[in-house]
Amino acid sequence: MARIEEAIDISRRPDEVFSYLTDPKHIAAWEESAVAVRTLSEGPLGVGSRFQVQRRVGILKLPMTMEVMEIDPPRSWHFHGVDGPVRGDLQGRIEPLDNGERSRLTLSVDLEPHGIGKVLVPLVVKPMVRKEIPRDKVLAKELLEAGAS
């Protein structure tokens, strides 16, 4: 499936944007479909760390385990779903603007269907994500510019 990509400029330093958006405890605050998040790995977030996101997909609540595939503070990260009928692949990139005083955030999402997900992704999930990602980036900008950390 084709990746969905959205970008937005945020009036916060790249390290602040990166720190907030890659902290699993903040995911439910800025990702509309995320209902709850549970960390599955001990210690700081790094390659191989896992966390579970419970997502609302229509009337369903689906748990999705995400694994950190790459993390390069404060520039980029890559989280990949490792279970469930819909496995998300989220990549984030942060570029410094105005001598590092502001940031350009680019979010890129792809969806990998398995089992019943082969029906859910094209009919329900992909249209939902296409609408959600633009709202998620705006919410992340609003939270960060309001002082979230």
PDB file of C-alpha atoms in Angstrom:
ATOM      1  CA  MET A   1       0.000   0.000   0.000  1.00  0.00           C
ATOM      2  CA  ALA A   2       1.145   3.546  -0.631  1.00  0.00           C
ATOM      3  CA  ARG A   3       2.552   5.438   2.339  1.00  0.00           C
ATOM      4  CA  ILE A   4       0.598   8.336   3.776  1.00  0.00           C
ATOM      5  CA  GLU A   5       2.875  11.307   4.466  1.00  0.00           C
ATOM      6  CA  GLU A   6       2.167  14.647   6.153  1.00  0.00           C
ATOM      7  CA  ALA A   7       4.441  17.492   7.275  1.00  0.00           C
ATOM      8  CA  ILE A   8       3.985  20.491   9.577  1.00  0.00           C
ATOM      9  CA  ASP A   9       6.203  23.213  11.041  1.00  0.00           C
ATOM     10  CA  ILE A  10       6.321  23.472  14.830  1.00  0.00           C
ATOM     11  CA  SER A  11       7.641  26.351  16.908  1.00  0.00           C
ATOM     12  CA  ARG A  12       9.746  24.132  19.184  1.00  0.00           C
ATOM     13  CA  ARG A  13      13.324  22.917  19.012  1.00  0.00           C
ATOM     14  CA  PRO A  14      13.926  19.549  17.260  1.00  0.00           C
ATOM     15  CA  ASP A  15      15.102  17.847  20.461  1.00  0.00           C
ATOM     16  CA  GLU A  16      11.890  18.896  22.261  1.00  0.00           C
ATOM     17  CA  VAL A  17       9.665  17.694  19.399  1.00  0.00           C
ATOM     18  CA  PHE A  18      11.567  14.411  19.145  1.00  0.00           C
ATOM     19  CA  SER A  19      11.522  13.777  22.890  1.00  0.00           C
ATOM     20  CA  TYR A  20       7.772  14.319  23.158  1.00  0.00           C
ATOM     21  CA  LEU A  21       6.672  12.414  20.046  1.00  0.00           C
ATOM     22  CA  THR A  22       8.844   9.347  20.636  1.00  0.00           C
ATOM     23  CA  ASP A  23       7.814   8.913  24.287  1.00  0.00           C
ATOM     24  CA  PRO A  24       5.190   6.138  24.298  1.00  0.00           C
ATOM     25  CA  LYS A  25       3.381   7.680  27.284  1.00  0.00           C
ATOM     26  CA  HIS A  26       2.431  10.675  25.063  1.00  0.00           C
ATOM     27  CA  ILE A  27       1.121   8.717  22.059  1.00  0.00           C
ATOM     28  CA  ALA A  28      -2.509   8.664  23.232  1.00  0.00           C
ATOM     29  CA  ALA A  29      -2.378  12.447  23.678  1.00  0.00           C
ATOM     30  CA  TRP A  30      -1.559  13.244  20.052  1.00  0.00           C
ATOM     31  CA  GLU A  31      -2.678  10.197  18.038  1.00  0.00           C
ATOM     32  CA  GLU A  32      -6.454  10.297  17.655  1.00  0.00           C
ATOM     33  CA  SER A  33      -7.044   6.539  17.371  1.00  0.00           C
ATOM     34  CA  ALA A  34      -4.750   5.627  20.297  1.00  0.00           C
ATOM     35  CA  VAL A  35      -6.809   4.824  23.392  1.00  0.00           C
ATOM     36  CA  ALA A  36      -4.050   3.556  25.689  1.00  0.00           C
ATOM     37  CA  VAL A  37      -0.347   2.700  25.583  1.00  0.00           C
ATOM     38  CA  ARG A  38       1.581   0.173  27.649  1.00  0.00           C
ATOM     39  CA  THR A  39       5.376  -0.091  27.644  1.00  0.00           C
ATOM     40  CA  LEU A  40       6.610  -3.673  27.207  1.00  0.00           C
ATOM     41  CA  SER A  41      10.372  -3.046  27.492  1.00  0.00           C
ATOM     42  CA  GLU A  42      12.482  -1.876  30.411  1.00  0.00           C
ATOM     43  CA  GLY A  43      14.846   1.088  30.240  1.00  0.00           C
ATOM     44  CA  PRO A  44      15.108   3.934  27.753  1.00  0.00           C
ATOM     45  CA  LEU A  45      13.565   3.643  24.306  1.00  0.00           C
ATOM     46  CA  GLY A  46      15.992   2.073  21.835  1.00  0.00           C
ATOM     47  CA  VAL A  47      16.145  -0.289  18.880  1.00  0.00           C
ATOM     48  CA  GLY A  48      14.229  -3.423  19.868  1.00  0.00           C
ATOM     49  CA  SER A  49      12.089  -1.690  22.513  1.00  0.00           C
ATOM     50  CA  ARG A  50       8.414  -2.583  22.365  1.00  0.00           C
ATOM     51  CA  PHE A  51       5.181  -0.966  23.447  1.00  0.00           C
ATOM     52  CA  GLN A  52       1.532  -1.844  22.911  1.00  0.00           C
ATOM     53  CA  VAL A  53      -0.956   0.695  21.589  1.00  0.00           C
ATOM     54  CA  GLN A  54      -4.654  -0.023  21.923  1.00  0.00           C
ATOM     55  CA  ARG A  55      -6.335   1.630  18.934  1.00  0.00           C
ATOM     56  CA  ARG A  56      -9.946   2.410  18.225  1.00  0.00           C
ATOM     57  CA  VAL A  57     -10.799   1.258  14.693  1.00  0.00           C
ATOM     58  CA  GLY A  58     -14.481   1.924  14.108  1.00  0.00           C
ATOM     59  CA  ILE A  59     -16.272   0.125  16.933  1.00  0.00           C
ATOM     60  CA  LEU A  60     -13.300  -2.170  17.601  1.00  0.00           C
ATOM     61  CA  LYS A  61     -10.418  -1.668  20.009  1.00  0.00           C
ATOM     62  CA  LEU A  62      -7.346  -3.443  18.671  1.00  0.00           C
ATOM     63  CA  PRO A  63      -4.073  -3.925  20.565  1.00  0.00           C
ATOM     64  CA  MET A  64      -1.015  -3.407  18.373  1.00  0.00           C
ATOM     65  CA  THR A  65       2.525  -4.123  19.519  1.00  0.00           C
ATOM     66  CA  MET A  66       5.053  -1.689  18.076  1.00  0.00           C
ATOM     67  CA  GLU A  67       8.800  -2.286  17.933  1.00  0.00           C
ATOM     68  CA  VAL A  68      11.430   0.416  17.584  1.00  0.00           C
ATOM     69  CA  MET A  69      13.286  -0.368  14.356  1.00  0.00           C
ATOM     70  CA  GLU A  70      15.407   2.803  14.228  1.00  0.00           C
ATOM     71  CA  ILE A  71      15.864   5.794  16.493  1.00  0.00           C
ATOM     72  CA  ASP A  72      18.199   8.705  15.745  1.00  0.00           C
ATOM     73  CA  PRO A  73      17.623  11.571  18.211  1.00  0.00           C
ATOM     74  CA  PRO A  74      16.620  14.271  17.408  1.00  0.00           C
ATOM     75  CA  ARG A  75      16.259  13.507  13.693  1.00  0.00           C
ATOM     76  CA  SER A  76      14.178  10.408  13.054  1.00  0.00           C
ATOM     77  CA  TRP A  77      12.478   7.279  14.307  1.00  0.00           C
ATOM     78  CA  HIS A  78      10.829   4.192  12.854  1.00  0.00           C
ATOM     79  CA  PHE A  79       8.226   2.149  14.752  1.00  0.00           C
ATOM     80  CA  HIS A  80       6.849  -1.045  13.166  1.00  0.00           C
ATOM     81  CA  GLY A  81       3.819  -3.130  14.160  1.00  0.00           C
ATOM     82  CA  VAL A  82       4.716  -6.747  14.868  1.00  0.00           C
ATOM     83  CA  ASP A  83       1.319  -8.324  15.534  1.00  0.00           C
ATOM     84  CA  GLY A  84      -2.385  -8.016  14.896  1.00  0.00           C
ATOM     85  CA  PRO A  85      -4.480  -7.856  11.750  1.00  0.00           C
ATOM     86  CA  VAL A  86      -3.237  -4.356  10.882  1.00  0.00           C
ATOM     87  CA  ARG A  87       0.456  -3.641  11.394  1.00  0.00           C
ATOM     88  CA  GLY A  88       1.328  -0.002  11.189  1.00  0.00           C
ATOM     89  CA  ASP A  89       4.700   1.258  10.063  1.00  0.00           C
ATOM     90  CA  LEU A  90       5.329   4.788  11.370  1.00  0.00           C
ATOM     91  CA  GLN A  91       8.345   6.855  10.451  1.00  0.00           C
ATOM     92  CA  GLY A  92       8.974  10.315  11.826  1.00  0.00           C
ATOM     93  CA  ARG A  93      11.527  12.839  10.610  1.00  0.00           C
ATOM     94  CA  ILE A  94      12.398  16.191  12.175  1.00  0.00           C
ATOM     95  CA  GLU A  95      14.316  18.892  10.337  1.00  0.00           C
ATOM     96  CA  PRO A  96      15.622  21.988  12.128  1.00  0.00           C
ATOM     97  CA  LEU A  97      14.352  25.384  10.948  1.00  0.00           C
ATOM     98  CA  ASP A  98      15.490  28.917  11.875  1.00  0.00           C
ATOM     99  CA  ASN A  99      18.851  27.839  13.307  1.00  0.00           C
ATOM    100  CA  GLY A 100      17.229  25.048  15.314  1.00  0.00           C
ATOM    101  CA  GLU A 101      14.602  27.197  17.027  1.00  0.00           C
ATOM    102  CA  ARG A 102      11.748  25.582  15.070  1.00  0.00           C
ATOM    103  CA  SER A 103      11.160  22.173  13.511  1.00  0.00           C
ATOM    104  CA  ARG A 104       9.558  20.593  10.477  1.00  0.00           C
ATOM    105  CA  LEU A 105       7.889  17.325  11.436  1.00  0.00           C
ATOM    106  CA  THR A 106       7.166  14.764   8.718  1.00  0.00           C
ATOM    107  CA  LEU A 107       5.087  11.711   9.614  1.00  0.00           C
ATOM    108  CA  SER A 108       4.898   8.777   7.235  1.00  0.00           C
ATOM    109  CA  VAL A 109       2.568   5.802   7.772  1.00  0.00           C
ATOM    110  CA  ASP A 110       2.069   2.560   5.914  1.00  0.00           C
ATOM    111  CA  LEU A 111      -0.285  -0.286   6.803  1.00  0.00           C
ATOM    112  CA  GLU A 112       0.442  -3.996   6.492  1.00  0.00           C
ATOM    113  CA  PRO A 113      -2.715  -6.172   6.521  1.00  0.00           C
ATOM    114  CA  HIS A 114      -2.791  -9.731   7.896  1.00  0.00           C
ATOM    115  CA  GLY A 115      -5.777 -12.101   8.086  1.00  0.00           C
ATOM    116  CA  ILE A 116      -8.995 -10.091   8.544  1.00  0.00           C
ATOM    117  CA  GLY A 117      -6.834  -6.983   8.122  1.00  0.00           C
ATOM    118  CA  LYS A 118      -6.808  -7.672   4.370  1.00  0.00           C
ATOM    119  CA  VAL A 119     -10.481  -6.677   4.412  1.00  0.00           C
ATOM    120  CA  LEU A 120     -10.266  -4.019   7.147  1.00  0.00           C
ATOM    121  CA  VAL A 121      -7.326  -2.032   5.719  1.00  0.00           C
ATOM    122  CA  PRO A 122      -8.759  -0.942   2.351  1.00  0.00           C
ATOM    123  CA  LEU A 123     -12.357  -0.572   3.542  1.00  0.00           C
ATOM    124  CA  VAL A 124     -11.959   0.932   7.028  1.00  0.00           C
ATOM    125  CA  VAL A 125      -8.426   1.501   8.294  1.00  0.00           C
ATOM    126  CA  LYS A 126      -6.711   3.273   5.380  1.00  0.00           C
ATOM    127  CA  PRO A 127      -9.537   5.825   4.896  1.00  0.00           C
ATOM    128  CA  MET A 128      -9.529   6.409   8.665  1.00  0.00           C
ATOM    129  CA  VAL A 129      -5.739   6.920   8.753  1.00  0.00           C
ATOM    130  CA  ARG A 130      -5.855   9.293   5.753  1.00  0.00           C
ATOM    131  CA  LYS A 131      -8.211  11.513   7.776  1.00  0.00           C
ATOM    132  CA  GLU A 132      -6.428  11.021  11.105  1.00  0.00           C
ATOM    133  CA  ILE A 133      -2.799  11.803  10.180  1.00  0.00           C
ATOM    134  CA  PRO A 134      -3.496  15.458   9.239  1.00  0.00           C
ATOM    135  CA  ARG A 135      -5.384  15.901  12.538  1.00  0.00           C
ATOM    136  CA  ASP A 136      -2.625  14.125  14.507  1.00  0.00           C
ATOM    137  CA  LYS A 137       0.088  16.436  13.181  1.00  0.00           C
ATOM    138  CA  VAL A 138      -1.988  19.527  14.043  1.00  0.00           C
ATOM    139  CA  LEU A 139      -2.718  18.194  17.534  1.00  0.00           C
ATOM    140  CA  ALA A 140       0.994  17.424  18.077  1.00  0.00           C
ATOM    141  CA  LYS A 141       1.841  20.996  16.980  1.00  0.00           C
ATOM    142  CA  GLU A 142      -0.789  22.492  19.296  1.00  0.00           C
ATOM    143  CA  LEU A 143       0.342  20.441  22.301  1.00  0.00           C
ATOM    144  CA  LEU A 144       4.029  21.169  21.739  1.00  0.00           C
ATOM    145  CA  GLU A 145       3.544  24.885  21.108  1.00  0.00           C
ATOM    146  CA  ALA A 146       1.407  25.074  24.272  1.00  0.00           C
ATOM    147  CA  GLY A 147       4.381  23.765  26.248  1.00  0.00           C
ATOM    148  CA  ALA A 148       3.937  19.962  26.368  1.00  0.00           C
ATOM    149  CA  SER A 149       7.149  18.164  27.269  1.00  0.00           C
TER     150      SER A 149
END
